[in-house]
Amino acid sequence: MPTDPDSSPDTSPAPSGTHVRWSEILTREHAPSLALVALAVWLHAATTLLLATMIDSILRDIGGERLVAWTVAIYLVGSIAAGSVAGLAAGRFGLRRPMAGAAMVFAAGCVLNAVAPSMPVLLVGRLMEGIGGGGLMALAFVAVGKLFPPRLTARALAVVSTLWGVSALLGPLTGGLFVAYADWRWGLWAFAAQAAALAVWIALVLRREPRPAAPPPLRLPLERLALIAGGVGLIAAAGLDPAPLRSSLCLAGGAAALWGALRIDARRGEGRLFPARAFRPSDPAGAALLMVLCMSFALVSFNAFAPVMLMRLHGLPPMAAGYVMAAVPAGWSTTAVLASSLPPRHDPRAIAIGMCLVALSLPLLALTVPSGPPAAVALVAAMEGAGFGLCWTFLLRRARAFAGPGDAPRVAAAIPTTQQLGFASGAAFAGLAGNAAGFAAGADAETLRVVARTVYLAPLPAAALGLWAMSRFVRAPAPVGAPDGSRG
C-alpha cells in the first residue's frame, strides 16, 4: 500500500444529485488506464491462490517441505518493502518508470520460479515476485488517484475490489488447470508473460505522463525495511532445524529486529511509516494496529499449510484445494458488501463480532483440517474471511477517528502494511511450528495430522493478545468531534 499520504486516491463522492454511469469510465480516454490498473491488481491478487493450488506438485518435483512456509513469508517481505516505497517513487519519478519496473521484476521472478531446480532458487523468485507484486498493488492505488477524475475514482476502485473476488475464483482454476493438464512451471510462464505484457502496456498508456514539476527527494527507509526483513528472516530461520537454544535465539533476534524497526520509525517525524504510538494498547489507534498484527500473525498459518494438508490428508485435487482456500476471500468480500451500509454507531460491535469470528476459526481449523471433511474446512475458512470482512471497513473508519494530528492518512496506510507484516512473521512462525511437529517429505498421515493441529493451535496466544487489543480499541471513549462509530 502507498505510504505517501498524497498518493491515496480521492474517493470523495460525486456531487449530490449525480449518478456516475459505467459508460463514463469505459471510454477510449479511460479504458486503457482501467485495464492497466486491473491487470496490476490481478497479478498480485491471483498469484497467492495460484501457488496454493500448485504447491504440492512443486514440493513433489523439487522438494523443500521444510521451507514451505517461506514461500508465503518471503513474498510478503518483498511486498512490504515495495509497498512502503512505491508512493515515494511515484512522487519522485511519476508512475511510468516505477510501475513498469515493478511489472518487470514480477515477470523476472516468475521466470526464475518456472526454471527453479530447488526450493532455495524458488524462494529467490518468490522474493522478486513479492517486490514486483507489492509495488504493482500500491502503484495501482496511486494510479487510480492520478489517472481518473475524482468523480470516477469510486468506479475505478469498484473494479479493484471486484478483481479481488474474481482472482479468488480464477486463481485456483488457473493453477489447477496447469497442474492437471500441463505442468506447474507453465503456469508461472503464463504469469511472466502477463507481467511482461503489462510492462509494455504501462509504457504505452503512460508515455505522455508529465514528469513531476518539483520532485521531492527520494528518502528510502532502507534501515527500517532491512530490520523488518531481517526480523522475519530470523523468525523463519528458527524453524529450519528446530533446536531449543538456536530456535529461541532466532526468535528473540527476530523480535528484537522488528522492535528496533518500530523504535527507529518513531523517531523519523514526518518520514514515519507508522503513526505515533503505533502498537501501544494504551492508545486506541495503536491498539487497532496491535489487533491487526496479532490476528494476521495467527491466521496466516491457514494459507501456509492448508493446501498441502488438504491434498495429502484428504486426497483433494489441486483445483479443489484451491477453492477451499478461496473460501476466505469469498467470505471476506460477501460479508463486506452485506455489512457496508451499517451506520457508524455499530462500528464497535461489528469490529468485536468480526474479530471474535476470526479468533474462533483457529481452534476450529485445528479440529477440521486434520480430520475433515474438506467441506467443514471450507466453512471455517469462510467464517474467518467473514470475520475480517465484517470488521475491516469499520476498523479503518474508527482508527482514523483516533489518529493524532496529521496521522489519519498514515493510519490508513499502516493498517494494510501491518496486516502484511503480521502475515509475513506469522508464516515464518508457522514454519517453525510445522517443522517442529515433524513436517517433512514422506511424513505419514498421523504425523501430518499432528502438524495440522500444531500450526493452528500454536498461534492461539497471539489471537488472545489480539482480542485483548480489540477490547481496548472498541471500548475507548470517543474523541471530540468523532462520529458515533467511535463511541465504545
XYZ file of C-alpha atoms in Angstrom:
488
model
C 0.000 0.000 0.000
C 1.242 3.526 -0.639
C 2.668 5.234 2.397
C 2.778 8.708 0.918
C -0.409 10.422 2.198
C -0.791 12.280 -1.077
C -0.833 9.027 -3.017
C -4.206 7.945 -1.658
C -6.882 8.261 -4.329
C -9.557 10.891 -3.964
C -12.625 8.837 -3.188
C -14.936 11.723 -2.469
C -18.387 11.037 -3.868
C -19.748 12.640 -6.970
C -21.706 15.829 -6.435
C -25.138 15.405 -4.934
C -27.826 14.552 -7.430
C -25.455 12.992 -9.972
C -25.028 9.359 -10.904
C -21.790 8.058 -12.383
C -22.544 5.564 -15.147
C -20.171 2.763 -16.118
C -20.206 4.130 -19.664
C -18.329 7.185 -18.386
C -15.274 5.145 -17.406
C -15.443 2.601 -20.253
C -14.430 5.176 -22.851
C -11.469 5.452 -25.194
C -9.978 8.001 -22.806
C -10.246 5.970 -19.589
C -10.482 2.290 -20.634
C -6.706 1.860 -21.265
C -5.932 3.217 -17.790
C -8.615 0.986 -16.268
C -7.103 -2.065 -17.992
C -3.676 -1.087 -16.660
C -4.939 -0.889 -13.069
C -6.956 -4.095 -13.439
C -4.040 -6.202 -14.706
C -1.735 -4.853 -11.988
C -4.217 -5.856 -9.277
C -4.890 -9.233 -10.903
C -1.216 -10.245 -10.921
C -0.791 -9.505 -7.217
C -4.144 -10.920 -6.109
C -4.129 -14.146 -8.128
C -0.559 -15.286 -7.544
C -1.185 -16.408 -3.928
C -4.050 -18.758 -4.787
C -2.216 -19.867 -7.933
C 0.667 -21.042 -5.750
C -1.731 -22.652 -3.263
C -3.067 -24.994 -5.950
C 0.414 -25.825 -7.267
C 2.424 -26.125 -4.039
C 2.016 -29.878 -3.594
C 3.191 -30.502 -7.177
C 6.113 -28.126 -6.609
C 7.165 -29.968 -3.443
C 6.939 -33.348 -5.157
C 9.077 -32.042 -8.013
C 11.837 -30.041 -6.295
C 11.372 -30.897 -2.591
C 11.784 -28.377 0.209
C 8.973 -29.247 2.621
C 10.814 -27.562 5.487
C 10.771 -24.300 3.545
C 7.109 -24.380 2.544
C 6.113 -21.550 4.895
C 8.915 -19.418 3.463
C 7.086 -19.321 0.112
C 4.448 -17.174 1.825
C 6.704 -15.235 4.216
C 9.330 -14.159 1.700
C 6.722 -12.991 -0.818
C 5.188 -10.791 1.866
C 8.569 -9.380 2.909
C 9.138 -8.250 -0.674
C 5.608 -6.897 -0.879
C 6.010 -4.874 2.335
C 9.301 -3.395 1.135
C 7.958 -2.409 -2.277
C 4.636 -1.137 -0.955
C 6.421 1.058 1.577
C 8.411 2.956 -1.056
C 6.035 2.849 -4.032
C 4.269 6.108 -3.220
C 7.622 7.850 -2.676
C 8.939 6.553 -6.006
C 5.803 7.699 -7.839
C 6.148 11.176 -6.351
C 9.794 11.352 -7.471
C 9.664 9.734 -10.918
C 5.988 9.645 -11.875
C 4.046 6.422 -12.463
C 5.579 5.084 -15.658
C 9.080 4.080 -14.580
C 8.284 2.608 -11.129
C 5.196 0.735 -12.341
C 6.859 -0.712 -15.453
C 9.864 -1.646 -13.322
C 7.647 -3.442 -10.799
C 5.989 -5.404 -13.613
C 9.366 -6.478 -14.999
C 10.633 -7.537 -11.563
C 7.458 -9.614 -11.130
C 7.977 -11.173 -14.572
C 11.614 -11.977 -13.791
C 10.577 -13.642 -10.529
C 8.036 -15.799 -12.358
C 10.662 -16.813 -14.930
C 13.131 -17.756 -12.193
C 10.464 -19.821 -10.448
C 9.496 -21.523 -13.700
C 13.040 -22.853 -14.137
C 13.825 -23.345 -10.416
C 15.668 -26.637 -9.770
C 15.351 -26.363 -5.977
C 13.360 -24.632 -3.270
C 16.066 -22.039 -2.398
C 16.038 -20.832 -6.008
C 12.240 -20.728 -5.952
C 12.364 -18.582 -2.809
C 14.564 -16.023 -4.566
C 11.956 -15.908 -7.309
C 9.184 -15.518 -4.734
C 11.016 -12.558 -3.197
C 11.197 -10.935 -6.637
C 7.507 -11.676 -7.208
C 6.703 -10.052 -3.860
C 8.689 -6.926 -4.693
C 7.018 -6.664 -8.086
C 3.526 -7.587 -6.883
C 3.627 -5.318 -3.841
C 4.845 -2.444 -5.976
C 2.144 -3.029 -8.584
C -0.616 -3.150 -5.975
C 0.493 0.034 -4.229
C 1.024 1.874 -7.508
C -2.385 0.733 -8.758
C -3.962 2.785 -5.963
C -1.698 5.712 -6.828
C -2.770 5.330 -10.464
C -6.462 5.477 -9.548
C -5.897 8.863 -7.938
C -3.764 10.211 -10.787
C -5.334 8.764 -13.940
C -9.037 9.280 -13.200
C -11.007 12.418 -12.317
C -12.450 12.431 -8.777
C -15.980 11.576 -9.929
C -14.715 8.313 -11.497
C -12.435 7.068 -8.712
C -15.254 5.199 -6.962
C -15.941 3.242 -10.157
C -12.237 2.510 -10.606
C -11.954 1.303 -7.005
C -15.032 -0.877 -7.546
C -13.118 -2.594 -10.359
C -10.185 -3.147 -7.982
C -12.475 -4.703 -5.350
C -14.202 -6.878 -7.939
C -10.876 -8.199 -9.191
C -10.006 -9.463 -5.712
C -13.156 -11.581 -5.835
C -12.508 -12.684 -9.415
C -8.964 -13.721 -8.511
C -10.371 -15.926 -5.731
C -12.226 -17.865 -8.435
C -9.763 -17.774 -11.325
C -6.525 -18.168 -9.333
C -7.278 -21.748 -8.203
C -8.832 -22.566 -11.573
C -5.726 -21.386 -13.430
C -3.306 -23.244 -11.177
C -5.433 -26.391 -11.172
C -5.691 -26.467 -14.953
C -1.931 -26.182 -15.387
C -1.271 -28.919 -12.813
C -3.925 -31.226 -14.282
C -3.273 -30.755 -17.988
C 0.251 -29.371 -18.346
C 2.864 -28.594 -15.685
C 3.103 -26.184 -12.764
C 6.060 -24.478 -14.443
C 3.878 -23.473 -17.381
C 1.558 -21.646 -15.011
C 4.456 -19.460 -13.909
C 5.496 -18.864 -17.515
C 1.934 -17.693 -18.194
C 2.084 -15.160 -15.372
C 5.522 -13.993 -16.524
C 4.046 -13.301 -19.963
C 1.169 -11.333 -18.439
C 3.567 -9.224 -16.365
C 5.768 -8.514 -19.391
C 2.678 -7.508 -21.371
C 1.675 -5.197 -18.525
C 5.099 -3.513 -18.597
C 4.650 -2.809 -22.323
C 1.090 -1.582 -21.729
C 2.288 0.777 -18.989
C 4.934 2.215 -21.304
C 2.293 2.843 -23.988
C -0.517 4.204 -21.815
C 1.720 6.468 -19.729
C 4.105 7.571 -22.488
C 2.815 11.165 -22.275
C 2.738 11.300 -18.480
C 4.189 14.646 -17.338
C 7.211 14.468 -15.064
C 6.723 15.911 -11.573
C 7.491 19.641 -11.751
C 9.385 19.718 -8.457
C 10.015 16.084 -7.498
C 10.700 15.580 -3.803
C 13.952 13.892 -2.762
C 13.670 10.119 -2.548
C 14.462 9.162 1.037
C 14.040 5.413 1.226
C 13.510 3.874 4.690
C 16.197 1.284 3.974
C 17.308 0.842 7.584
C 13.778 0.122 8.788
C 12.961 -2.176 5.877
C 16.209 -4.095 6.403
C 15.335 -4.624 10.064
C 11.822 -5.802 9.160
C 13.189 -8.225 6.554
C 15.888 -9.426 8.933
C 13.384 -9.911 11.745
C 11.055 -12.016 9.625
C 14.048 -13.939 8.267
C 15.297 -14.775 11.759
C 11.844 -15.978 12.820
C 11.700 -18.153 9.717
C 15.251 -19.433 10.300
C 14.186 -20.647 13.748
C 12.129 -23.345 12.065
C 14.664 -24.744 9.599
C 16.131 -27.307 12.009
C 14.265 -26.712 15.271
C 16.503 -26.914 18.352
C 15.650 -25.293 21.692
C 18.650 -22.963 22.028
C 19.139 -21.993 18.379
C 15.434 -21.550 17.689
C 14.975 -19.454 20.838
C 17.883 -17.207 19.868
C 16.488 -16.767 16.356
C 13.034 -15.908 17.698
C 14.493 -13.426 20.188
C 16.679 -11.873 17.500
C 13.748 -11.598 15.101
C 11.543 -9.943 17.708
C 14.366 -7.532 18.616
C 14.864 -6.573 14.954
C 11.150 -5.849 14.476
C 11.065 -3.842 17.712
C 14.143 -1.914 16.564
C 12.469 -1.052 13.261
C 9.500 0.406 15.142
C 11.757 2.363 17.511
C 13.663 3.908 14.611
C 10.425 4.674 12.782
C 9.031 6.503 15.810
C 11.956 8.972 15.626
C 11.516 9.816 11.952
C 8.937 12.608 12.349
C 7.056 13.222 9.111
C 9.003 10.416 7.433
C 7.401 7.762 9.634
C 5.864 4.641 8.090
C 3.610 4.140 11.137
C 1.550 6.617 13.186
C 2.672 7.922 16.550
C 2.260 5.414 19.416
C 1.855 2.546 16.955
C 1.063 -0.815 18.623
C 0.665 0.731 22.081
C -2.539 -0.705 23.605
C -2.974 2.434 25.720
C -3.638 4.403 22.524
C -6.802 3.448 20.558
C -5.146 3.696 17.130
C -2.143 1.793 18.494
C -4.468 -0.889 19.886
C -6.094 -1.196 16.455
C -2.710 -1.829 14.821
C -1.766 -4.333 17.540
C -5.055 -6.159 16.934
C -4.446 -6.330 13.170
C -0.852 -7.501 13.684
C -1.799 -10.290 16.105
C -4.780 -11.595 14.143
C -2.869 -11.596 10.866
C 0.038 -13.382 12.580
C -2.295 -16.047 13.942
C -4.385 -16.763 10.850
C -1.776 -16.895 8.072
C -0.960 -20.499 9.038
C -4.067 -21.471 7.066
C -2.557 -20.149 3.834
C 0.847 -21.638 4.599
C -0.186 -25.243 5.353
C -3.816 -25.919 4.439
C -3.255 -26.546 0.682
C -0.701 -29.299 1.318
C -2.792 -30.823 4.128
C -5.954 -30.878 2.024
C -4.164 -32.665 -0.797
C -2.074 -35.098 1.261
C -4.528 -35.899 4.070
C -7.841 -35.734 2.217
C -6.802 -36.519 -1.346
C -8.233 -33.343 -2.855
C -7.079 -32.469 -6.367
C -5.195 -29.160 -6.628
C -8.149 -27.233 -8.048
C -10.498 -28.370 -5.268
C -7.922 -27.481 -2.600
C -7.580 -24.062 -4.195
C -11.304 -23.466 -3.981
C -11.318 -24.387 -0.291
C -8.628 -21.729 0.141
C -10.745 -19.292 -1.877
C -13.459 -19.517 0.789
C -11.526 -16.920 2.815
C -11.635 -14.095 0.226
C -15.147 -15.154 -0.787
C -16.378 -14.843 2.806
C -14.497 -11.574 3.206
C -15.938 -9.963 0.052
C -19.502 -11.169 0.636
C -19.672 -10.001 4.239
C -18.004 -6.683 3.449
C -20.680 -5.939 0.849
C -23.557 -7.010 3.109
C -22.285 -5.003 6.083
C -21.166 -1.913 4.176
C -24.383 0.002 4.911
C -24.078 -0.246 8.711
C -24.112 3.219 10.330
C -21.064 4.395 12.326
C -22.735 3.742 15.693
C -22.414 -0.002 15.016
C -18.656 0.115 14.318
C -17.506 -1.174 17.749
C -19.976 -4.072 17.680
C -19.080 -5.052 14.103
C -15.360 -4.984 14.907
C -15.844 -7.069 18.068
C -18.020 -9.708 16.376
C -15.722 -9.896 13.359
C -12.559 -10.376 15.386
C -14.214 -12.986 17.612
C -15.136 -14.969 14.482
C -11.546 -14.701 13.258
C -10.142 -15.941 16.580
C -12.689 -18.773 16.811
C -11.615 -20.084 13.419
C -8.191 -21.123 14.775
C -9.337 -23.930 17.115
C -11.951 -24.958 14.548
C -9.223 -25.290 11.906
C -7.223 -27.397 14.370
C -10.243 -29.734 14.517
C -11.307 -29.811 10.864
C -8.057 -29.734 8.857
C -6.638 -32.960 10.400
C -9.897 -34.948 10.320
C -12.052 -33.290 7.670
C -14.312 -33.301 5.879
C -12.969 -30.698 3.416
C -16.406 -29.057 3.296
C -16.081 -28.290 7.016
C -12.659 -26.743 6.396
C -14.216 -24.550 3.702
C -16.966 -23.426 6.092
C -14.439 -22.467 8.763
C -12.334 -20.667 6.153
C -15.411 -18.744 5.020
C -16.097 -17.841 8.662
C -12.559 -16.499 9.017
C -12.981 -14.397 5.882
C -16.408 -13.211 7.022
C -14.924 -12.061 10.320
C -12.296 -9.963 8.576
C -14.852 -8.669 6.065
C -17.294 -7.669 8.798
C -14.810 -5.506 10.661
C -12.307 -4.228 8.094
C -14.086 -1.122 6.786
C -15.267 -0.137 10.258
C -11.811 -0.768 11.714
C -10.325 1.732 9.268
C -13.070 4.284 9.912
C -12.787 4.064 13.694
C -8.961 4.014 13.761
C -8.779 7.170 11.630
C -11.048 8.939 14.130
C -8.487 8.324 16.889
C -5.450 9.347 14.816
C -3.330 12.230 16.035
C -2.878 15.500 14.122
C -1.839 14.727 10.540
C -1.743 10.991 11.252
C -5.067 9.901 9.708
C -3.587 9.106 6.245
C -0.664 7.350 7.935
C -3.066 5.195 9.984
C -4.945 4.263 6.807
C -1.706 3.238 5.075
C -0.332 1.471 8.176
C -3.276 -0.925 8.568
C -2.631 -2.951 5.357
C 1.138 -2.696 5.911
C 0.671 -4.044 9.442
C -1.509 -6.832 8.082
C 1.231 -7.909 5.684
C 3.847 -7.684 8.433
C 1.670 -9.957 10.577
C 1.205 -12.366 7.689
C 4.951 -12.482 6.981
C 6.069 -13.056 10.573
C 3.137 -15.422 11.199
C 4.035 -17.536 8.174
C 7.609 -17.749 9.439
C 6.349 -18.839 12.874
C 4.012 -21.387 11.262
C 7.026 -22.886 9.518
C 8.762 -23.253 12.876
C 5.695 -24.904 14.432
C 5.152 -27.239 11.484
C 8.770 -28.339 11.231
C 8.993 -28.888 14.989
C 5.912 -31.115 14.743
C 7.554 -33.274 12.070
C 6.512 -31.863 8.695
C 8.850 -33.339 6.098
C 8.901 -35.222 2.830
C 7.394 -38.678 3.294
C 5.632 -37.839 6.564
C 2.820 -40.320 7.248
C -0.823 -39.373 7.743
C -0.682 -39.391 11.541
C 2.342 -37.074 11.551
C 0.561 -34.738 9.148
C -2.446 -34.639 11.486
C -0.163 -33.662 14.374
C 1.383 -30.956 12.194
C -2.054 -29.630 11.229
C -3.170 -29.382 14.848
C 0.113 -27.769 15.910
C 0.239 -24.997 13.299
C -3.291 -23.847 14.197
C -3.006 -24.152 17.982
C 0.492 -22.645 18.356
C -0.585 -19.082 17.435
C -3.556 -19.053 19.849
C -1.671 -16.783 22.322
C -1.270 -14.214 19.541
C -5.007 -14.399 18.841
C -5.726 -13.912 22.553
C -3.497 -10.822 22.589
C -5.357 -9.584 19.514
C -8.705 -9.977 21.277
C -7.401 -8.037 24.272
C -6.202 -5.239 21.973
C -9.600 -5.316 20.258
C -11.365 -4.801 23.586
C -9.141 -1.783 24.322
C -9.887 -0.384 20.865
C -13.676 -0.743 20.849
C -14.118 0.429 24.458
C -12.090 3.609 24.063
C -14.163 6.762 24.655
C -14.959 8.834 21.609
C -12.620 11.691 20.734
C -14.153 15.143 20.444
C -15.891 15.583 17.105
C -15.709 11.890 16.176
C -18.673 10.126 14.534
C -20.910 7.845 16.548
C -18.831 4.883 15.462
C -16.015 5.976 17.726
C -18.067 5.601 20.875
C -17.373 2.405 22.769
